[in-house]
Short mmCIF file of C-alpha atoms and ligand atoms in Angstrom, two decimals:
data_model
loop_
_atom_site.label_atom_id
_atom_site.label_comp_id
_atom_site.label_asym_id
_atom_site.label_seq_id
_atom_site.Cartn_x
_atom_site.Cartn_y
_atom_site.Cartn_z
CA MET Y 1 124.27 107.80 144.80
CA THR Y 2 126.30 110.81 145.86
CA HIS Y 3 128.30 112.58 143.15
CA LYS Y 4 131.64 113.88 144.50
CA ILE Y 5 132.45 116.89 142.37
CA ILE Y 6 135.17 119.51 142.02
CA ILE Y 7 133.88 122.68 140.36
CA ASP Y 8 136.53 124.63 138.44
CA THR Y 9 135.02 128.07 138.06
CA ASP Y 10 135.30 131.78 137.26
CA PRO Y 11 132.32 133.17 139.23
CA GLY Y 12 130.55 134.81 137.39
CA ILE Y 13 126.76 135.07 137.54
CA ASP Y 14 125.83 131.76 135.87
CA ASP Y 15 128.67 130.11 137.83
CA ALA Y 16 126.87 131.25 141.00
CA MET Y 17 123.67 129.62 139.70
CA ALA Y 18 125.56 126.36 139.04
CA ILE Y 19 127.33 126.36 142.42
CA PHE Y 20 124.11 127.02 144.37
CA TYR Y 21 122.30 124.28 142.42
CA ALA Y 22 125.11 121.80 143.22
CA ALA Y 23 125.39 122.88 146.86
CA LEU Y 24 121.66 122.45 147.47
CA HIS Y 25 121.35 119.14 145.61
CA PRO Y 26 121.04 116.26 148.09
CA ASP Y 27 122.99 113.90 145.78
CA ILE Y 28 125.98 116.20 145.22
CA ASP Y 29 128.96 116.64 147.52
CA ILE Y 30 131.16 119.56 146.38
CA VAL Y 31 134.55 118.30 147.62
CA GLY Y 32 136.41 121.33 146.32
CA MET Y 33 136.33 124.36 144.08
CA THR Y 34 139.17 125.81 142.03
CA GLY Y 35 139.25 129.36 140.70
CA VAL Y 36 140.39 130.34 137.24
CA PHE Y 37 140.57 133.60 135.26
CA GLY Y 38 137.76 134.20 132.77
CA ASN Y 39 134.75 136.22 133.80
CA VAL Y 40 137.00 137.72 136.51
CA THR Y 41 140.66 137.45 137.59
CA ALA Y 42 141.89 134.30 139.36
CA ASP Y 43 142.04 136.19 142.68
CA ILE Y 44 138.43 137.32 142.38
CA ALA Y 45 137.39 133.84 141.19
CA ALA Y 46 138.80 132.18 144.32
CA ARG Y 47 137.28 134.84 146.57
CA ASN Y 48 133.89 134.57 144.88
CA ALA Y 49 133.89 130.78 145.16
CA ILE Y 50 134.34 131.23 148.93
CA VAL Y 51 131.60 133.91 148.97
CA LEU Y 52 129.18 131.40 147.40
CA ALA Y 53 130.19 128.52 149.70
CA GLU Y 54 129.74 130.73 152.78
CA ARG Y 55 126.39 132.06 151.56
CA VAL Y 56 125.09 128.52 151.19
CA LYS Y 57 126.60 127.69 154.62
CA GLN Y 58 129.03 125.04 153.44
CA THR Y 59 132.74 124.66 154.16
CA ILE Y 60 134.31 123.80 150.82
CA PRO Y 61 138.08 123.91 150.17
CA VAL Y 62 138.89 126.47 147.48
CA ALA Y 63 142.21 126.61 145.59
CA LYS Y 64 143.36 129.49 143.43
CA GLY Y 65 144.36 128.68 139.88
CA ALA Y 66 145.67 130.14 136.66
CA ASN Y 67 145.36 133.85 135.94
CA ALA Y 68 146.27 133.59 132.24
CA PRO Y 69 145.96 131.13 129.36
CA LEU Y 70 148.73 128.62 128.55
CA VAL Y 71 149.87 130.11 125.22
CA ILE Y 72 147.78 132.99 123.86
CA ALA Y 73 147.75 136.52 125.25
CA PRO Y 74 144.82 137.01 127.66
CA ASN Y 75 141.57 138.22 126.08
CA GLY Y 76 140.68 140.22 129.19
CA VAL Y 77 137.96 139.54 131.76
CA SER Y 78 134.26 139.52 130.85
CA ASP Y 79 133.31 142.34 133.21
CA TYR Y 80 130.85 143.70 130.62
CA VAL Y 81 128.82 140.47 131.09
CA HIS Y 82 129.33 139.68 134.79
CA GLY Y 83 130.35 142.99 136.42
CA THR Y 84 133.75 144.10 137.74
CA GLU Y 85 133.54 141.93 140.87
CA GLY Y 86 131.72 139.07 139.12
CA PHE Y 87 128.23 139.40 140.55
CA GLY Y 88 126.72 142.24 138.54
CA THR Y 89 126.73 145.58 140.31
CA MET Y 90 127.36 144.06 143.75
CA PRO Y 91 130.55 145.34 145.38
CA ALA Y 92 133.26 142.86 146.46
CA GLN Y 93 131.79 140.58 149.14
CA SER Y 94 133.78 139.93 152.32
CA ILE Y 95 134.72 136.37 153.31
CA THR Y 96 135.67 134.57 156.49
CA GLY Y 97 137.67 131.72 154.95
CA GLN Y 98 140.75 131.87 152.76
CA PRO Y 99 141.93 129.94 149.68
CA LEU Y 100 144.25 126.98 150.28
CA ASP Y 101 148.00 127.49 149.87
CA GLU Y 102 148.01 124.64 147.32
CA PRO Y 103 147.64 125.73 143.66
CA ALA Y 104 144.49 124.59 141.87
CA HIS Y 105 146.12 122.06 139.52
CA GLU Y 106 147.96 120.37 142.41
CA PHE Y 107 144.77 120.29 144.49
CA ILE Y 108 142.91 118.65 141.57
CA CYS Y 109 145.63 115.98 141.16
CA ARG Y 110 145.82 115.28 144.90
CA MET Y 111 142.05 114.91 145.26
CA ILE Y 112 141.79 112.59 142.24
CA ASN Y 113 144.65 110.43 143.56
CA GLU Y 114 143.12 110.30 147.04
CA HIS Y 115 139.62 109.42 145.70
CA GLN Y 116 140.38 107.31 142.64
CA ASN Y 117 137.48 106.76 140.22
CA GLU Y 118 135.19 108.81 142.46
CA ILE Y 119 135.72 112.44 141.45
CA ILE Y 120 133.69 114.19 138.77
CA LEU Y 121 135.44 117.31 137.48
CA CYS Y 122 133.08 120.14 136.49
CA PRO Y 123 134.98 122.90 134.69
CA ILE Y 124 132.67 125.86 134.04
CA GLY Y 125 135.40 128.33 133.09
CA PRO Y 126 138.46 128.27 130.79
CA LEU Y 127 140.19 124.85 130.93
CA THR Y 128 143.64 126.10 131.98
CA ASN Y 129 143.67 124.52 135.47
CA ILE Y 130 142.47 121.18 134.06
CA ALA Y 131 145.14 121.13 131.34
CA MET Y 132 147.79 122.06 133.94
CA ALA Y 133 146.57 119.22 136.16
CA LEU Y 134 146.85 116.75 133.23
CA GLU Y 135 150.37 117.97 132.48
CA HIS Y 136 151.35 117.79 136.17
CA ASP Y 137 150.08 114.20 136.52
CA PRO Y 138 148.83 112.55 133.30
CA SER Y 139 147.69 109.51 135.32
CA ILE Y 140 144.68 111.49 136.60
CA ALA Y 141 142.82 110.89 133.31
CA ALA Y 142 142.41 107.20 134.12
CA LYS Y 143 141.50 107.90 137.77
CA THR Y 144 138.78 110.52 137.20
CA LYS Y 145 135.20 109.26 137.16
CA ALA Y 146 133.99 111.80 134.58
CA VAL Y 147 134.45 115.36 133.36
CA TYR Y 148 131.44 117.61 132.66
CA ILE Y 149 132.55 120.74 130.83
CA MET Y 150 130.51 123.85 130.16
CA GLY Y 151 132.13 125.03 127.01
CA GLY Y 152 132.31 124.80 123.27
CA GLY Y 153 129.55 123.81 120.91
CA LEU Y 154 129.50 122.14 117.51
CA ASP Y 155 127.06 124.46 115.81
CA LYS Y 156 127.56 127.93 117.26
CA GLY Y 157 129.73 130.41 119.13
CA ASN Y 158 128.92 133.27 121.48
CA VAL Y 159 132.02 135.41 121.99
CA THR Y 160 132.82 135.10 118.27
CA GLU Y 161 130.77 133.64 115.44
CA HIS Y 162 132.63 130.34 115.93
CA ALA Y 163 133.88 130.20 119.53
CA GLU Y 164 132.37 129.82 122.97
CA ALA Y 165 133.94 132.04 125.67
CA ASN Y 166 135.47 129.35 127.95
CA ILE Y 167 137.23 127.61 125.04
CA TRP Y 168 138.18 130.89 123.31
CA ASN Y 169 139.86 132.11 126.51
CA ASP Y 170 142.33 129.20 126.41
CA PRO Y 171 142.04 127.12 123.23
CA HIS Y 172 145.34 125.28 123.80
CA ALA Y 173 144.23 124.15 127.26
CA ALA Y 174 140.89 122.96 125.87
CA ASP Y 175 142.63 120.98 123.14
CA ILE Y 176 144.85 119.24 125.73
CA VAL Y 177 141.74 118.31 127.76
CA PHE Y 178 139.83 116.93 124.72
CA ALA Y 179 142.89 114.94 123.58
CA ALA Y 180 143.04 113.05 126.90
CA ASP Y 181 141.42 109.67 127.24
CA TRP Y 182 138.81 110.27 129.91
CA ASP Y 183 135.03 110.37 130.05
CA ILE Y 184 134.14 113.92 128.95
CA THR Y 185 130.68 115.32 128.43
CA MET Y 186 130.97 118.64 126.59
CA VAL Y 187 127.88 120.61 127.58
CA GLY Y 188 128.14 123.36 125.00
CA LEU Y 189 126.13 126.13 123.41
CA ASP Y 190 124.23 123.52 121.35
CA VAL Y 191 122.16 122.93 124.50
CA THR Y 192 122.93 125.71 126.99
CA THR Y 193 121.52 128.45 124.76
CA ARG Y 194 118.18 126.62 124.66
CA VAL Y 195 117.79 126.73 128.45
CA GLN Y 196 116.67 130.26 129.22
CA CYS Y 197 115.29 132.02 132.27
CA SER Y 198 113.33 135.25 132.52
CA PRO Y 199 113.15 138.10 135.04
CA ALA Y 200 109.91 136.55 136.35
CA ASP Y 201 111.71 133.26 137.10
CA PHE Y 202 114.35 135.07 139.16
CA ASP Y 203 111.79 137.30 140.89
CA ARG Y 204 110.06 134.12 142.02
CA ILE Y 205 113.16 132.44 143.47
CA GLY Y 206 114.26 135.77 144.94
CA ALA Y 207 111.02 136.00 146.88
CA SER Y 208 110.93 132.36 147.99
CA THR Y 209 114.59 132.01 149.09
CA PRO Y 210 115.96 135.49 149.88
CA ILE Y 211 119.51 134.39 150.86
CA ILE Y 212 120.15 132.19 147.81
CA GLY Y 213 117.54 133.16 145.21
CA GLY Y 214 117.67 136.79 146.36
CA PHE Y 215 121.43 136.90 145.77
CA LEU Y 216 120.97 135.44 142.28
CA ASN Y 217 118.11 137.81 141.49
CA GLU Y 218 120.22 140.82 142.46
CA ALA Y 219 123.29 139.64 140.49
CA VAL Y 220 121.35 138.53 137.40
CA GLN Y 221 119.94 142.02 136.66
CA PHE Y 222 123.34 143.02 135.16
CA TYR Y 223 123.38 139.80 133.11
CA PHE Y 224 119.86 140.63 131.86
CA ASP Y 225 121.10 144.11 130.88
CA PHE Y 226 123.84 142.48 128.77
CA TYR Y 227 121.37 140.12 127.08
CA ALA Y 228 118.93 142.98 126.45
CA SER Y 229 121.61 145.14 124.81
CA HIS Y 230 123.19 142.30 122.77
CA TYR Y 231 120.25 140.07 121.93
CA GLY Y 232 117.30 142.43 122.35
CA LYS Y 233 115.65 140.26 124.99
CA ARG Y 234 115.69 140.57 128.78
CA GLY Y 235 116.48 137.04 129.94
CA CYS Y 236 119.56 134.79 130.01
CA ASP Y 237 121.03 131.49 128.92
CA MET Y 238 121.62 129.06 131.76
CA HIS Y 239 125.09 127.92 130.63
CA ASP Y 240 126.87 126.74 133.77
CA PRO Y 241 123.91 125.25 135.69
CA THR Y 242 123.01 123.17 132.62
CA ALA Y 243 126.42 121.44 132.84
CA ILE Y 244 125.80 120.42 136.46
CA ILE Y 245 122.23 119.33 135.69
CA ALA Y 246 123.66 117.02 132.99
CA ILE Y 247 125.28 115.08 135.86
CA THR Y 248 122.15 114.74 137.97
CA ASP Y 249 119.54 114.51 135.19
CA PRO Y 250 121.03 112.92 132.04
CA GLN Y 251 117.50 111.97 130.92
CA TYR Y 252 116.98 115.55 129.71
CA PHE Y 253 119.77 115.34 127.11
CA ILE Y 254 120.16 113.72 123.67
CA ILE Y 255 123.84 112.80 123.47
CA GLU Y 256 126.05 112.14 120.45
CA THR Y 257 129.66 110.93 120.62
CA HIS Y 258 132.45 112.65 118.73
CA ALA Y 259 136.22 112.95 118.85
CA LEU Y 260 136.89 116.65 119.42
CA GLU Y 261 139.61 119.14 118.76
CA VAL Y 262 139.99 122.88 119.15
CA ILE Y 263 141.17 125.39 116.56
CA VAL Y 264 143.91 127.35 118.31
CA GLU Y 265 144.68 130.20 115.92
CA GLY Y 266 143.19 132.44 113.28
CA ALA Y 267 139.66 133.75 112.92
CA ARG Y 268 138.19 130.45 114.16
CA SER Y 269 140.39 130.28 117.28
CA GLY Y 270 138.46 128.67 120.11
CA GLN Y 271 136.07 126.73 117.87
CA THR Y 272 135.40 123.14 118.96
CA VAL Y 273 135.15 120.79 115.97
CA ARG Y 274 134.67 117.10 115.27
CA SER Y 275 138.11 115.51 114.86
CA THR Y 276 139.04 113.00 112.18
CA ASP Y 277 142.27 112.10 114.01
CA PRO Y 278 141.86 108.36 114.82
CA SER Y 279 144.10 108.71 117.89
CA ARG Y 280 141.60 111.06 119.56
CA PRO Y 281 139.13 109.53 122.06
CA LYS Y 282 135.41 109.99 121.54
CA HIS Y 283 133.53 112.19 123.99
CA LYS Y 284 129.88 112.78 124.80
CA VAL Y 285 128.29 115.87 123.27
CA PRO Y 286 124.68 116.72 124.17
CA MET Y 287 123.06 118.08 121.00
CA ASP Y 288 119.47 118.44 122.18
CA VAL Y 289 117.83 119.11 125.52
CA ASP Y 290 114.49 119.17 127.29
CA ALA Y 291 114.98 122.86 128.08
CA LYS Y 292 111.82 123.18 130.16
CA GLY Y 293 112.83 120.16 132.25
CA VAL Y 294 116.31 121.55 132.94
CA LYS Y 295 114.99 125.01 133.78
CA GLN Y 296 112.36 123.59 136.13
CA ARG Y 297 115.00 121.40 137.80
CA PHE Y 298 117.15 124.47 138.43
CA LEU Y 299 114.36 126.66 139.76
CA SER Y 300 112.89 124.00 142.03
CA MET Y 301 116.34 123.15 143.48
CA ILE Y 302 117.00 126.82 144.32
CA GLU Y 303 113.58 126.92 145.97
CA THR Y 304 114.75 124.24 148.43
CA GLY Y 305 117.24 126.85 149.72
CA PHE Y 306 116.79 129.60 152.25
C1 LIG W 401 130.50 130.61 129.64
O1 LIG W 401 131.31 131.78 129.64
C2 LIG W 401 131.19 132.45 130.87
O2 LIG W 401 131.01 133.82 130.66
C3 LIG W 401 130.00 131.85 131.58
O3 LIG W 401 130.18 131.87 132.98
C4 LIG W 401 129.96 130.44 131.04
O4 LIG W 401 130.82 129.58 131.77
C5 LIG W 401 129.42 130.75 128.58
O5 LIG W 401 129.99 130.90 127.31
CA1 LIG W 402 131.66 130.24 133.99
#
């Protein structure tokens, strides 16, 4: 079975890992990508999505999306984690293609309406474009096959003690997305922080597939520097690829179901919590993972590249 996916992304080093995994997977067809602010600005996000598509030799439509959250003042880009151009110390990469004229949220709505019950949305950045799409055409919730989000977490935060970065960057958007009645799997820090790669893992894929793995190995050094200075260990969490691997390999995840809501102000802003509101739909929340299985799946897929 082929999964038709739209990746909503802020590339971003682990976004690049996720996009290469999806592009190389024989059962995934990336039918579009949409750029959003987060790790980088929306302009850089759209450009970097095209950089990644061209590097993996695929023609994928890319639409530019929101450059700021719906309500809160922007927190600022995460250049200290991903580098000023998104891929560590690499300078801006040139591209042949261009983003579509259509804004991201309209592209998402059009694609879902043209391919009803076929599209899986994979947001791996702040949820602003997805919330704007829901507000533009609320009927998309019933026409979307599934939504796999990298974001949130029930037991931990990363950018604050309580909040995960993608949700913290636009908590109001995330709350709109979790309030909608569609099939969401929230792949959060509960599982993504358990899937970790080391410099040796990236050296190996860099040597075996210089164009794809080599690009990741060059970009990830900056990410390793961040982890070394913040967590005292040279390595990294595989946040965004884990969300895509949850689509292709659900057997690696132990999933609970919870209604979810997002705290939108105060010290806990951006925290995802279990909701007691009976009107809220229940969503899937992986709470445990076969981390070795997911990591191996990622590394072996990249090694099918070039
Ligand atoms: C998430 O935040 C971003 O920095 C990463 O790309 C990932 O999507 C992890 O909290
Ligand atoms: Ca991301």
